[in-house]
mmCIF file of C-alpha atoms and ligand atoms in Angstrom:
data_model
loop_
_atom_site.group_PDB
_atom_site.id
_atom_site.type_symbol
_atom_site.label_atom_id
_atom_site.label_comp_id
_atom_site.label_asym_id
_atom_site.label_seq_id
_atom_site.Cartn_x
_atom_site.Cartn_y
_atom_site.Cartn_z
ATOM 1 C CA UNK A 208 -45.447 -110.921 -4.487
ATOM 2 C CA UNK A 209 -48.232 -110.280 -1.979
ATOM 3 C CA UNK A 210 -50.045 -106.999 -2.509
ATOM 4 C CA UNK A 211 -49.478 -105.503 0.960
ATOM 5 C CA UNK A 212 -45.763 -106.362 0.968
ATOM 6 C CA UNK A 213 -44.981 -104.478 -2.229
ATOM 7 C CA UNK A 214 -42.453 -101.728 -1.684
ATOM 8 C CA UNK A 215 -42.917 -98.223 -3.021
ATOM 9 C CA UNK A 216 -40.597 -96.710 -5.616
ATOM 10 C CA UNK A 217 -40.461 -93.224 -7.030
ATOM 11 C CA UNK A 218 -38.174 -91.621 -9.545
ATOM 12 C CA UNK A 219 -38.042 -88.612 -11.835
ATOM 13 C CA UNK A 220 -36.324 -87.258 -14.897
ATOM 14 C CA UNK A 221 -35.938 -83.657 -16.014
ATOM 15 C CA UNK A 222 -37.446 -82.607 -19.360
ATOM 16 C CA UNK A 223 -34.187 -80.922 -20.387
ATOM 17 C CA UNK A 224 -33.890 -82.778 -23.713
ATOM 18 C CA UNK A 225 -34.410 -86.098 -25.461
ATOM 19 C CA UNK A 226 -33.337 -88.911 -23.113
ATOM 20 C CA UNK A 227 -29.856 -90.239 -23.750
ATOM 21 C CA UNK A 228 -28.733 -93.841 -23.868
ATOM 22 C CA UNK A 229 -27.325 -93.087 -20.375
ATOM 23 C CA UNK A 230 -30.726 -92.022 -19.009
ATOM 24 C CA UNK A 231 -32.292 -95.082 -20.619
ATOM 25 C CA UNK A 232 -29.839 -97.751 -19.447
ATOM 26 C CA UNK A 233 -29.015 -96.106 -16.106
ATOM 27 C CA UNK A 234 -32.572 -95.298 -15.093
ATOM 28 C CA UNK A 235 -35.698 -95.401 -17.283
ATOM 29 C CA UNK A 236 -35.311 -98.951 -18.609
ATOM 30 C CA UNK A 237 -35.225 -100.226 -15.023
ATOM 31 C CA UNK A 238 -38.318 -98.246 -14.144
ATOM 32 C CA UNK A 239 -40.264 -100.239 -16.724
ATOM 33 C CA UNK A 240 -38.912 -103.511 -15.320
ATOM 34 C CA UNK A 241 -39.507 -102.555 -11.680
ATOM 35 C CA UNK A 242 -43.139 -101.531 -12.111
ATOM 36 C CA UNK A 243 -44.076 -105.231 -12.171
ATOM 37 C CA UNK A 244 -42.941 -105.844 -8.589
ATOM 38 C CA UNK A 245 -43.429 -102.497 -6.835
ATOM 39 C CA UNK A 246 -45.965 -99.770 -6.269
ATOM 40 C CA UNK A 247 -44.318 -97.325 -8.601
ATOM 41 C CA UNK A 248 -44.627 -93.616 -9.324
ATOM 42 C CA UNK A 249 -42.603 -91.860 -12.021
ATOM 43 C CA UNK A 250 -42.608 -88.203 -12.849
ATOM 44 C CA UNK A 251 -41.364 -85.618 -15.291
ATOM 45 C CA UNK A 252 -39.471 -83.178 -13.041
ATOM 46 C CA UNK A 253 -40.508 -80.000 -14.853
ATOM 47 C CA UNK A 254 -40.145 -77.761 -11.772
ATOM 48 C CA UNK A 255 -36.567 -78.983 -11.372
ATOM 49 C CA UNK A 256 -35.831 -78.097 -14.998
ATOM 50 C CA UNK A 257 -36.805 -74.465 -14.282
ATOM 51 C CA UNK A 258 -33.552 -74.106 -12.344
ATOM 52 C CA UNK A 259 -31.977 -73.642 -15.791
ATOM 53 C CA UNK A 260 -33.432 -70.999 -18.120
ATOM 54 C CA UNK A 261 -35.959 -72.559 -20.535
ATOM 55 C CA UNK A 262 -37.606 -71.048 -23.604
ATOM 56 C CA UNK A 263 -41.339 -71.263 -22.606
ATOM 57 C CA UNK A 264 -42.903 -72.447 -25.894
ATOM 58 C CA UNK A 265 -40.160 -75.006 -26.403
ATOM 59 C CA UNK A 266 -40.290 -76.146 -22.811
ATOM 60 C CA UNK A 267 -44.052 -76.775 -22.922
ATOM 61 C CA UNK A 268 -43.614 -79.040 -25.963
ATOM 62 C CA UNK A 269 -40.651 -80.819 -24.430
ATOM 63 C CA UNK A 270 -42.547 -81.674 -21.230
ATOM 64 C CA UNK A 271 -45.181 -83.491 -23.297
ATOM 65 C CA UNK A 272 -42.618 -85.193 -25.511
ATOM 66 C CA UNK A 273 -40.652 -86.389 -22.465
ATOM 67 C CA UNK A 274 -43.864 -87.787 -20.990
ATOM 68 C CA UNK A 275 -44.366 -89.690 -24.291
ATOM 69 C CA UNK A 276 -40.737 -90.888 -24.105
ATOM 70 C CA UNK A 277 -41.357 -92.419 -20.677
ATOM 71 C CA UNK A 278 -44.271 -94.422 -22.056
ATOM 72 C CA UNK A 279 -42.261 -95.343 -25.172
ATOM 73 C CA UNK A 280 -39.567 -96.767 -22.871
ATOM 74 C CA UNK A 281 -42.113 -99.134 -21.362
ATOM 75 C CA UNK A 282 -43.415 -97.215 -18.358
ATOM 76 C CA UNK A 283 -47.080 -98.196 -18.311
ATOM 77 C CA UNK A 284 -49.733 -95.797 -16.948
ATOM 78 C CA UNK A 285 -51.919 -98.803 -16.098
ATOM 79 C CA UNK A 286 -49.192 -100.246 -13.858
ATOM 80 C CA UNK A 287 -47.549 -97.089 -12.478
ATOM 81 C CA UNK A 288 -48.571 -93.600 -11.489
ATOM 82 C CA UNK A 289 -47.019 -91.529 -14.289
ATOM 83 C CA UNK A 290 -47.348 -87.787 -13.795
ATOM 84 C CA UNK A 291 -45.931 -84.329 -14.306
ATOM 85 C CA UNK A 292 -44.470 -82.765 -11.151
ATOM 86 C CA UNK A 293 -46.061 -79.297 -11.508
ATOM 87 C CA UNK A 294 -49.528 -80.882 -11.777
ATOM 88 C CA UNK A 295 -49.298 -81.964 -8.140
ATOM 89 C CA UNK A 296 -48.972 -78.850 -5.937
ATOM 90 C CA UNK A 297 -47.958 -80.891 -2.875
ATOM 91 C CA UNK A 298 -44.426 -81.132 -4.343
ATOM 92 C CA UNK A 299 -43.911 -77.371 -4.063
ATOM 93 C CA UNK A 300 -45.660 -77.255 -0.695
ATOM 94 C CA UNK A 301 -43.515 -79.961 0.902
ATOM 95 C CA UNK A 302 -40.451 -78.583 -0.929
ATOM 96 C CA UNK A 303 -40.811 -75.345 1.026
ATOM 97 C CA UNK A 304 -41.198 -77.049 4.417
ATOM 98 C CA UNK A 305 -38.165 -79.241 3.691
ATOM 99 C CA UNK A 306 -36.121 -76.251 2.487
ATOM 100 C CA UNK A 307 -36.723 -74.855 5.973
ATOM 101 C CA UNK A 308 -35.283 -78.084 7.356
ATOM 102 C CA UNK A 309 -32.219 -78.311 5.097
ATOM 103 C CA UNK A 310 -29.008 -76.541 6.071
ATOM 104 C CA UNK A 311 -27.116 -74.073 3.874
ATOM 105 C CA UNK A 312 -23.923 -76.063 4.517
ATOM 106 C CA UNK A 313 -25.539 -79.318 3.330
ATOM 107 C CA UNK A 314 -26.732 -77.742 0.076
ATOM 108 C CA UNK A 315 -23.339 -76.112 -0.506
ATOM 109 C CA UNK A 316 -21.685 -79.520 -0.669
ATOM 110 C CA UNK A 317 -23.829 -80.857 -3.541
ATOM 111 C CA UNK A 318 -21.640 -81.575 -6.562
ATOM 112 C CA UNK A 319 -24.553 -81.194 -9.026
ATOM 113 C CA UNK A 320 -25.029 -77.637 -7.719
ATOM 114 C CA UNK A 321 -21.333 -76.878 -8.125
ATOM 115 C CA UNK A 322 -21.261 -78.349 -11.669
ATOM 116 C CA UNK A 323 -24.430 -76.573 -12.824
ATOM 117 C CA UNK A 324 -23.346 -73.292 -11.214
ATOM 118 C CA UNK A 325 -20.092 -73.512 -13.182
ATOM 119 C CA UNK A 326 -22.008 -74.319 -16.418
ATOM 120 C CA UNK A 327 -24.511 -71.466 -15.925
ATOM 121 C CA UNK A 328 -22.408 -68.817 -14.208
ATOM 122 C CA UNK A 329 -24.842 -66.094 -15.331
ATOM 123 C CA UNK A 330 -27.838 -67.690 -13.582
ATOM 124 C CA UNK A 331 -26.918 -69.190 -10.214
ATOM 125 C CA UNK A 332 -30.430 -68.848 -8.841
ATOM 126 C CA UNK A 333 -31.882 -69.806 -5.456
ATOM 127 C CA UNK A 334 -33.832 -72.702 -7.022
ATOM 128 C CA UNK A 335 -30.630 -74.286 -8.318
ATOM 129 C CA UNK A 336 -29.315 -74.169 -4.774
ATOM 130 C CA UNK A 337 -32.435 -75.558 -3.037
ATOM 131 C CA UNK A 338 -33.064 -78.147 -5.801
ATOM 132 C CA UNK A 339 -32.278 -81.101 -3.454
ATOM 133 C CA UNK A 340 -34.996 -80.024 -0.952
ATOM 134 C CA UNK A 341 -37.581 -80.242 -3.745
ATOM 135 C CA UNK A 342 -36.182 -83.612 -4.807
ATOM 136 C CA UNK A 343 -36.457 -84.802 -1.190
ATOM 137 C CA UNK A 344 -40.102 -83.673 -1.228
ATOM 138 C CA UNK A 345 -40.764 -85.664 -4.441
ATOM 139 C CA UNK A 346 -39.530 -88.810 -2.767
ATOM 140 C CA UNK A 347 -40.815 -88.380 0.794
ATOM 141 C CA UNK A 348 -44.357 -87.422 -0.249
ATOM 142 C CA UNK A 349 -44.867 -90.970 -1.542
ATOM 143 C CA UNK A 350 -43.091 -92.625 1.415
ATOM 144 C CA UNK A 351 -40.821 -94.295 -1.157
ATOM 145 C CA UNK A 352 -38.652 -97.214 -0.026
ATOM 146 C CA UNK A 353 -36.463 -97.258 -3.146
ATOM 147 C CA UNK A 354 -35.389 -94.654 -5.680
ATOM 148 C CA UNK A 355 -33.943 -96.040 -8.933
ATOM 149 C CA UNK A 356 -31.366 -93.519 -10.241
ATOM 150 C CA UNK A 357 -27.939 -93.298 -11.857
ATOM 151 C CA UNK A 358 -24.930 -92.919 -9.586
ATOM 152 C CA UNK A 359 -24.794 -89.118 -10.036
ATOM 153 C CA UNK A 360 -27.953 -88.812 -7.885
ATOM 154 C CA UNK A 361 -26.606 -90.780 -4.917
ATOM 155 C CA UNK A 362 -25.529 -87.660 -3.053
ATOM 156 C CA UNK A 363 -29.040 -86.175 -3.357
ATOM 157 C CA UNK A 364 -30.477 -89.399 -1.965
ATOM 158 C CA UNK A 365 -28.149 -89.251 1.019
ATOM 159 C CA UNK A 366 -29.252 -85.684 1.687
ATOM 160 C CA UNK A 367 -32.905 -86.792 1.423
ATOM 161 C CA UNK A 368 -32.283 -89.433 4.078
ATOM 162 C CA UNK A 369 -30.527 -86.921 6.342
ATOM 163 C CA UNK A 370 -33.355 -84.397 6.034
ATOM 164 C CA UNK A 371 -36.006 -87.095 6.589
ATOM 165 C CA UNK A 372 -34.362 -88.548 9.668
ATOM 166 C CA UNK A 373 -33.783 -85.092 11.163
ATOM 167 C CA UNK A 374 -37.448 -84.234 10.555
ATOM 168 C CA UNK A 375 -38.565 -87.544 12.104
ATOM 169 C CA UNK A 376 -36.309 -86.847 15.088
ATOM 170 C CA UNK A 377 -37.785 -83.387 15.721
ATOM 171 C CA UNK A 378 -41.459 -83.971 14.860
ATOM 172 C CA UNK A 379 -41.922 -87.713 15.339
ATOM 173 C CA UNK A 380 -42.089 -90.518 12.739
ATOM 174 C CA UNK A 381 -43.335 -88.950 9.482
ATOM 175 C CA UNK A 382 -41.211 -90.155 6.563
ATOM 176 C CA UNK A 383 -39.936 -93.519 5.325
ATOM 177 C CA UNK A 384 -36.152 -93.371 4.779
ATOM 178 C CA UNK A 385 -35.532 -94.148 1.086
ATOM 179 C CA UNK A 386 -32.645 -96.196 -0.330
ATOM 180 C CA UNK A 387 -31.051 -95.515 -3.698
ATOM 181 C CA UNK A 388 -31.382 -98.354 -6.217
ATOM 182 C CA UNK A 389 -28.465 -98.066 -8.578
ATOM 183 C CA UNK A 390 -28.296 -100.151 -11.765
ATOM 184 C CA UNK A 391 -25.186 -101.889 -13.103
ATOM 185 C CA UNK A 392 -25.186 -99.336 -15.916
ATOM 186 C CA UNK A 393 -25.150 -96.532 -13.338
ATOM 187 C CA UNK A 394 -22.813 -94.363 -15.368
ATOM 188 C CA UNK A 395 -22.693 -94.509 -19.147
ATOM 189 C CA UNK A 396 -19.858 -92.307 -20.350
ATOM 190 C CA UNK A 397 -19.636 -89.875 -23.265
ATOM 191 C CA UNK A 398 -18.491 -91.518 -26.518
ATOM 192 C CA UNK A 399 -16.325 -88.473 -27.250
ATOM 193 C CA UNK A 400 -14.711 -88.332 -23.793
ATOM 194 C CA UNK A 401 -15.118 -91.562 -21.802
ATOM 195 C CA UNK A 402 -13.998 -89.858 -18.584
ATOM 196 C CA UNK A 403 -17.196 -87.716 -18.645
ATOM 197 C CA UNK A 404 -20.798 -88.798 -18.030
ATOM 198 C CA UNK A 405 -23.037 -88.995 -21.117
ATOM 199 C CA UNK A 406 -25.462 -86.127 -20.590
ATOM 200 C CA UNK A 407 -28.485 -84.574 -22.328
ATOM 201 C CA UNK A 408 -26.859 -81.167 -22.103
ATOM 202 C CA UNK A 409 -23.468 -82.149 -23.564
ATOM 203 C CA UNK A 410 -22.677 -79.571 -26.278
ATOM 204 C CA UNK A 411 -20.720 -82.210 -28.286
ATOM 205 C CA UNK A 412 -23.365 -84.221 -30.224
ATOM 206 C CA UNK A 413 -20.879 -87.014 -31.016
ATOM 207 C CA UNK A 414 -20.541 -87.897 -27.343
ATOM 208 C CA UNK A 415 -24.170 -88.579 -26.796
ATOM 209 C CA UNK A 416 -26.682 -91.076 -28.248
ATOM 210 C CA UNK A 417 -30.296 -90.013 -27.807
ATOM 211 C CA UNK A 418 -32.978 -92.668 -27.777
ATOM 212 C CA UNK A 419 -34.578 -91.088 -30.857
ATOM 213 C CA UNK A 420 -31.421 -91.014 -33.002
ATOM 214 C CA UNK A 421 -31.776 -92.668 -36.422
ATOM 215 C CA UNK A 422 -29.965 -96.047 -36.818
ATOM 216 C CA UNK A 423 -27.480 -94.559 -39.304
ATOM 217 C CA UNK A 424 -26.532 -91.756 -36.905
ATOM 218 C CA UNK A 425 -26.137 -94.230 -34.025
ATOM 219 C CA UNK A 426 -23.791 -96.480 -36.014
ATOM 220 C CA UNK A 427 -21.755 -93.456 -37.131
ATOM 221 C CA UNK A 428 -21.345 -92.095 -33.596
ATOM 222 C CA UNK A 429 -20.160 -95.473 -32.304
ATOM 223 C CA UNK A 430 -17.658 -95.730 -35.164
ATOM 224 C CA UNK A 431 -16.171 -92.421 -34.023
ATOM 225 C CA UNK A 432 -16.150 -93.371 -30.314
ATOM 226 C CA UNK A 433 -12.871 -92.575 -28.552
ATOM 227 C CA UNK A 434 -11.024 -95.748 -27.430
ATOM 228 C CA UNK A 435 -7.307 -96.439 -26.814
ATOM 229 C CA UNK A 436 -4.223 -97.370 -28.795
ATOM 230 C CA UNK A 437 -4.369 -101.118 -27.927
ATOM 231 C CA UNK A 438 -6.280 -103.738 -29.952
ATOM 232 C CA UNK A 439 -7.843 -105.949 -27.312
ATOM 233 C CA UNK A 440 -11.563 -105.934 -26.528
ATOM 234 C CA UNK A 441 -11.434 -106.637 -22.797
ATOM 235 C CA UNK A 442 -12.691 -104.928 -19.652
ATOM 236 C CA UNK A 443 -9.693 -103.570 -17.782
ATOM 237 C CA UNK A 444 -8.780 -100.531 -15.676
ATOM 238 C CA UNK A 445 -7.492 -97.673 -17.806
ATOM 239 C CA UNK A 446 -9.478 -98.742 -20.922
ATOM 240 C CA UNK A 447 -12.295 -96.238 -20.269
ATOM 241 C CA UNK A 448 -13.576 -96.081 -23.849
ATOM 242 C CA UNK A 449 -13.663 -99.863 -24.393
ATOM 243 C CA UNK A 450 -15.088 -100.469 -20.903
ATOM 244 C CA UNK A 451 -17.931 -98.083 -21.710
ATOM 245 C CA UNK A 452 -18.647 -99.746 -25.074
ATOM 246 C CA UNK A 453 -18.588 -103.192 -23.446
ATOM 247 C CA UNK A 454 -20.990 -102.009 -20.720
ATOM 248 C CA UNK A 455 -23.378 -100.708 -23.379
ATOM 249 C CA UNK A 456 -23.070 -103.845 -25.525
ATOM 250 C CA UNK A 457 -23.661 -106.112 -22.518
ATOM 251 C CA UNK A 458 -26.700 -104.046 -21.516
ATOM 252 C CA UNK A 459 -28.407 -104.344 -24.891
ATOM 253 C CA UNK A 460 -27.450 -107.941 -25.760
ATOM 254 C CA UNK A 461 -27.487 -109.580 -22.317
ATOM 255 C CA UNK A 462 -23.973 -111.020 -22.930
ATOM 256 C CA UNK A 463 -21.368 -111.087 -20.146
ATOM 257 C CA UNK A 464 -18.049 -109.236 -20.406
ATOM 258 C CA UNK A 465 -16.258 -112.598 -20.826
ATOM 259 C CA UNK A 466 -18.521 -113.640 -23.698
ATOM 260 C CA UNK A 467 -17.979 -110.303 -25.420
ATOM 261 C CA UNK A 468 -14.193 -110.538 -25.003
ATOM 262 C CA UNK A 469 -14.258 -114.090 -26.409
ATOM 263 C CA UNK A 470 -16.484 -113.134 -29.369
ATOM 264 C CA UNK A 471 -14.160 -110.306 -30.381
ATOM 265 C CA UNK A 472 -10.822 -112.000 -29.634
ATOM 266 C CA UNK A 473 -8.461 -111.350 -32.547
ATOM 267 C CA UNK A 474 -10.825 -108.829 -34.151
ATOM 268 C CA UNK A 475 -10.093 -105.096 -34.290
ATOM 269 C CA UNK A 476 -11.930 -102.236 -32.575
ATOM 270 C CA UNK A 477 -13.594 -101.376 -35.903
ATOM 271 C CA UNK A 478 -15.641 -104.614 -35.914
ATOM 272 C CA UNK A 479 -16.523 -104.204 -32.269
ATOM 273 C CA UNK A 480 -17.685 -100.599 -32.634
ATOM 274 C CA UNK A 481 -19.848 -101.539 -35.646
ATOM 275 C CA UNK A 482 -21.435 -104.395 -33.665
ATOM 276 C CA UNK A 483 -22.190 -102.135 -30.687
ATOM 277 C CA UNK A 484 -23.696 -99.457 -32.968
ATOM 278 C CA UNK A 485 -25.936 -101.962 -34.724
ATOM 279 C CA UNK A 486 -27.048 -103.644 -31.496
ATOM 280 C CA UNK A 487 -27.977 -100.289 -29.925
ATOM 281 C CA UNK A 488 -29.806 -99.100 -33.066
ATOM 282 C CA UNK A 489 -31.816 -102.345 -33.133
ATOM 283 C CA UNK A 490 -32.532 -102.185 -29.408
ATOM 284 C CA UNK A 491 -33.890 -98.629 -29.654
ATOM 285 C CA UNK A 492 -35.961 -99.209 -32.793
ATOM 286 C CA UNK A 493 -39.196 -100.189 -30.962
ATOM 287 C CA UNK A 494 -38.794 -97.267 -28.546
ATOM 288 C CA UNK A 495 -38.567 -94.833 -31.461
ATOM 289 C CA UNK A 496 -41.576 -96.402 -33.164
ATOM 290 C CA UNK A 497 -43.709 -96.322 -30.022
ATOM 291 C CA UNK A 498 -42.741 -92.697 -29.456
ATOM 292 C CA UNK A 499 -43.891 -91.723 -32.966
ATOM 293 C CA UNK A 500 -47.253 -93.460 -32.399
ATOM 294 C CA UNK A 501 -47.772 -91.771 -29.037
ATOM 295 C CA UNK A 502 -46.987 -88.298 -30.404
ATOM 296 C CA UNK A 503 -49.726 -88.890 -32.974
ATOM 297 C CA UNK A 504 -52.166 -89.496 -30.160
ATOM 298 C CA UNK A 505 -52.032 -86.401 -27.937
ATOM 299 C CA UNK A 506 -55.528 -87.070 -26.536
ATOM 300 C CA UNK A 507 -54.291 -90.336 -25.085
ATOM 301 C CA UNK A 508 -51.248 -88.613 -23.558
ATOM 302 C CA UNK A 509 -53.462 -85.926 -21.997
ATOM 303 C CA UNK A 510 -55.762 -88.563 -20.558
ATOM 304 C CA UNK A 511 -52.763 -90.414 -19.067
ATOM 305 C CA UNK A 512 -51.091 -87.427 -17.417
ATOM 306 C CA UNK A 513 -54.403 -86.170 -15.990
ATOM 307 C CA UNK A 514 -55.112 -89.570 -14.489
ATOM 308 C CA UNK A 515 -51.527 -89.703 -13.157
ATOM 309 C CA UNK A 516 -51.864 -86.269 -11.522
ATOM 310 C CA UNK A 517 -55.082 -87.288 -9.806
ATOM 311 C CA UNK A 518 -53.582 -90.529 -8.475
ATOM 312 C CA UNK A 519 -50.408 -88.740 -7.329
ATOM 313 C CA UNK A 520 -52.433 -86.017 -5.582
ATOM 314 C CA UNK A 521 -54.421 -88.660 -3.691
ATOM 315 C CA UNK A 522 -51.333 -90.469 -2.461
ATOM 316 C CA UNK A 523 -49.375 -87.345 -1.541
ATOM 317 C CA UNK A 524 -52.241 -85.603 0.272
ATOM 318 C CA UNK A 525 -51.923 -87.881 3.302
ATOM 319 C CA UNK A 526 -48.252 -87.067 3.831
ATOM 320 C CA UNK A 527 -48.812 -83.367 3.222
ATOM 321 C CA UNK A 528 -51.617 -83.095 5.771
ATOM 322 C CA UNK A 529 -49.512 -84.966 8.314
ATOM 323 C CA UNK A 530 -46.526 -82.650 7.759
ATOM 324 C CA UNK A 531 -48.520 -79.399 8.044
ATOM 325 C CA UNK A 532 -50.029 -80.679 11.265
ATOM 326 C CA UNK A 533 -46.697 -81.831 12.718
ATOM 327 C CA UNK A 534 -44.939 -78.517 12.100
ATOM 328 C CA UNK A 535 -47.820 -76.655 13.746
ATOM 329 C CA UNK A 536 -49.656 -74.957 10.877
ATOM 330 C CA UNK A 537 -53.262 -74.096 11.646
ATOM 331 C CA UNK A 538 -55.773 -76.298 9.807
ATOM 332 C CA UNK A 539 -58.188 -74.578 7.402
HETATM 333 P P1 ATP B 786 -28.824 -82.892 -17.760
HETATM 334 O O1 ATP B 786 -27.834 -83.039 -18.877
HETATM 335 O O2 ATP B 786 -29.989 -81.994 -18.078
HETATM 336 O O3 ATP B 786 -28.189 -82.581 -16.440
HETATM 337 P P2 ATP B 786 -28.970 -85.754 -17.420
HETATM 338 O O4 ATP B 786 -28.764 -86.382 -18.759
HETATM 339 O O5 ATP B 786 -27.865 -85.800 -16.443
HETATM 340 O O6 ATP B 786 -29.526 -84.286 -17.599
HETATM 341 P P3 ATP B 786 -31.199 -86.241 -15.570
HETATM 342 O O7 ATP B 786 -32.578 -85.810 -15.956
HETATM 343 O O8 ATP B 786 -30.463 -85.392 -14.582
HETATM 344 O O9 ATP B 786 -30.264 -86.464 -16.849
HETATM 345 O O10 ATP B 786 -31.245 -87.748 -15.020
HETATM 346 C C1 ATP B 786 -32.277 -88.687 -15.183
HETATM 347 C C2 ATP B 786 -31.820 -90.018 -14.668
HETATM 348 O O11 ATP B 786 -30.837 -90.576 -15.561
HETATM 349 C C3 ATP B 786 -31.146 -89.961 -13.297
HETATM 350 O O12 ATP B 786 -31.527 -91.082 -12.542
HETATM 351 C C4 ATP B 786 -29.679 -90.016 -13.616
HETATM 352 O O13 ATP B 786 -28.935 -90.540 -12.543
HETATM 353 C C5 ATP B 786 -29.668 -90.946 -14.818
HETATM 354 N N1 ATP B 786 -28.516 -90.702 -15.684
HETATM 355 C C6 ATP B 786 -28.199 -89.517 -16.282
HETATM 356 N N2 ATP B 786 -27.091 -89.642 -17.042
HETATM 357 C C7 ATP B 786 -26.676 -90.944 -16.907
HETATM 358 C C8 ATP B 786 -25.590 -91.694 -17.444
HETATM 359 N N3 ATP B 786 -24.704 -91.151 -18.261
HETATM 360 N N4 ATP B 786 -25.480 -92.997 -17.107
HETATM 361 C C9 ATP B 786 -26.391 -93.568 -16.275
HETATM 362 N N5 ATP B 786 -27.429 -92.924 -15.740
HETATM 363 C C10 ATP B 786 -27.605 -91.620 -16.048
HETATM 364 N N1 LTN B 787 -32.590 -84.772 -9.654
HETATM 365 C C1 LTN B 787 -32.877 -85.796 -10.600
HETATM 366 C C2 LTN B 787 -34.283 -85.748 -11.152
HETATM 367 C C3 LTN B 787 -35.251 -85.904 -10.044
HETATM 368 C C4 LTN B 787 -35.470 -87.090 -9.264
HETATM 369 C C5 LTN B 787 -36.476 -86.754 -8.334
HETATM 370 C C6 LTN B 787 -34.912 -88.364 -9.274
HETATM 371 C C7 LTN B 787 -36.097 -84.950 -9.568
HETATM 372 N N2 LTN B 787 -36.825 -85.449 -8.543
HETATM 373 C C8 LTN B 787 -36.922 -87.682 -7.400
HETATM 374 C C9 LTN B 787 -35.365 -89.289 -8.325
HETATM 375 C C10 LTN B 787 -36.356 -88.946 -7.406
HETATM 376 C C11 LTN B 787 -31.872 -85.655 -11.734
HETATM 377 O O1 LTN B 787 -31.355 -84.613 -11.975
HETATM 378 N N3 LTN B 787 -31.640 -86.696 -12.409
#
């Protein structure tokens, strides 16, 4: 691909816990693949995670370990700008300007806000409500063309486009309108309840595979996965549990749904679940090993996130200066 034709991508993940198999297959794995063909920037969305109460000492450690997880998943600081959101003040600065250009009614419709408000009824803070304006700032600062995310973030992307095009309409062309890039594995479901998304913050540990789980634990969780009362391994409406396991198996082996159905024809769910568990454990082994190496080399991690912050600040400065000027703030 010619250098000047490369599109720009940006995405982020909150340091709210160890990444799940859902985060990995639905988002982070694709980030590593996409960095070859795009100008890419990836960030740890630590400011977003503050919308939920965090224990400070724990949180500080988790931000670093999530940064290491990104690299362990194949995101390469020599190919992408890999940074921590709070290290680049332009995110907060543009977040404020965009919050002043986002309507109360628009934010009230966000399903992530409604879900999180229900989960944390004792802390429905203003940041949780204005979260999408900050996310819009993350994306628009880099003039991103594409944003690789799981399907649960599609609504935030639509809001980002609405805010950007309204801003462009009022102040003149300022922001590129970003498109969501949604993977096939856009929604990996909980193993304990296949009607619910697999999530870092699921209180039921059996529902969720983290990318650092030991092979034995992975195999055990898949053995316990909720399925149905039939016996046929095939992808069909109504078979939520089996559909989810087939999606996961296809994602880690590269097989098609037809090949999987043929391979397991006449075999029971027990064999299939064991095969999925083993394939996932094997697939994640190098990620876990790379993570352990990186956590033994904190100086390298520090060097990487400092370099990332500097690169991100340089790219975002141009947009920020343009925005302050367009809205009529007085230059220093
Ligand atoms: P939390 O439990 O803290 O809300 P989360 O597990 O939903 O977190 P995020 O940090 O909100 O994860 O999401 C990071 C990325 O992973 C996003 O692009 C999101 O769309 C994607 N993602 C999250 N869960 C899944 C899933 N189950 N399947 C596919 N993609 C997912
Ligand atoms: N809101 C996202 C995390 C996130 C993000 C972003 C994703 C913060 N800023 C910018 C894409 C682009 C989430 O909860 N998964």
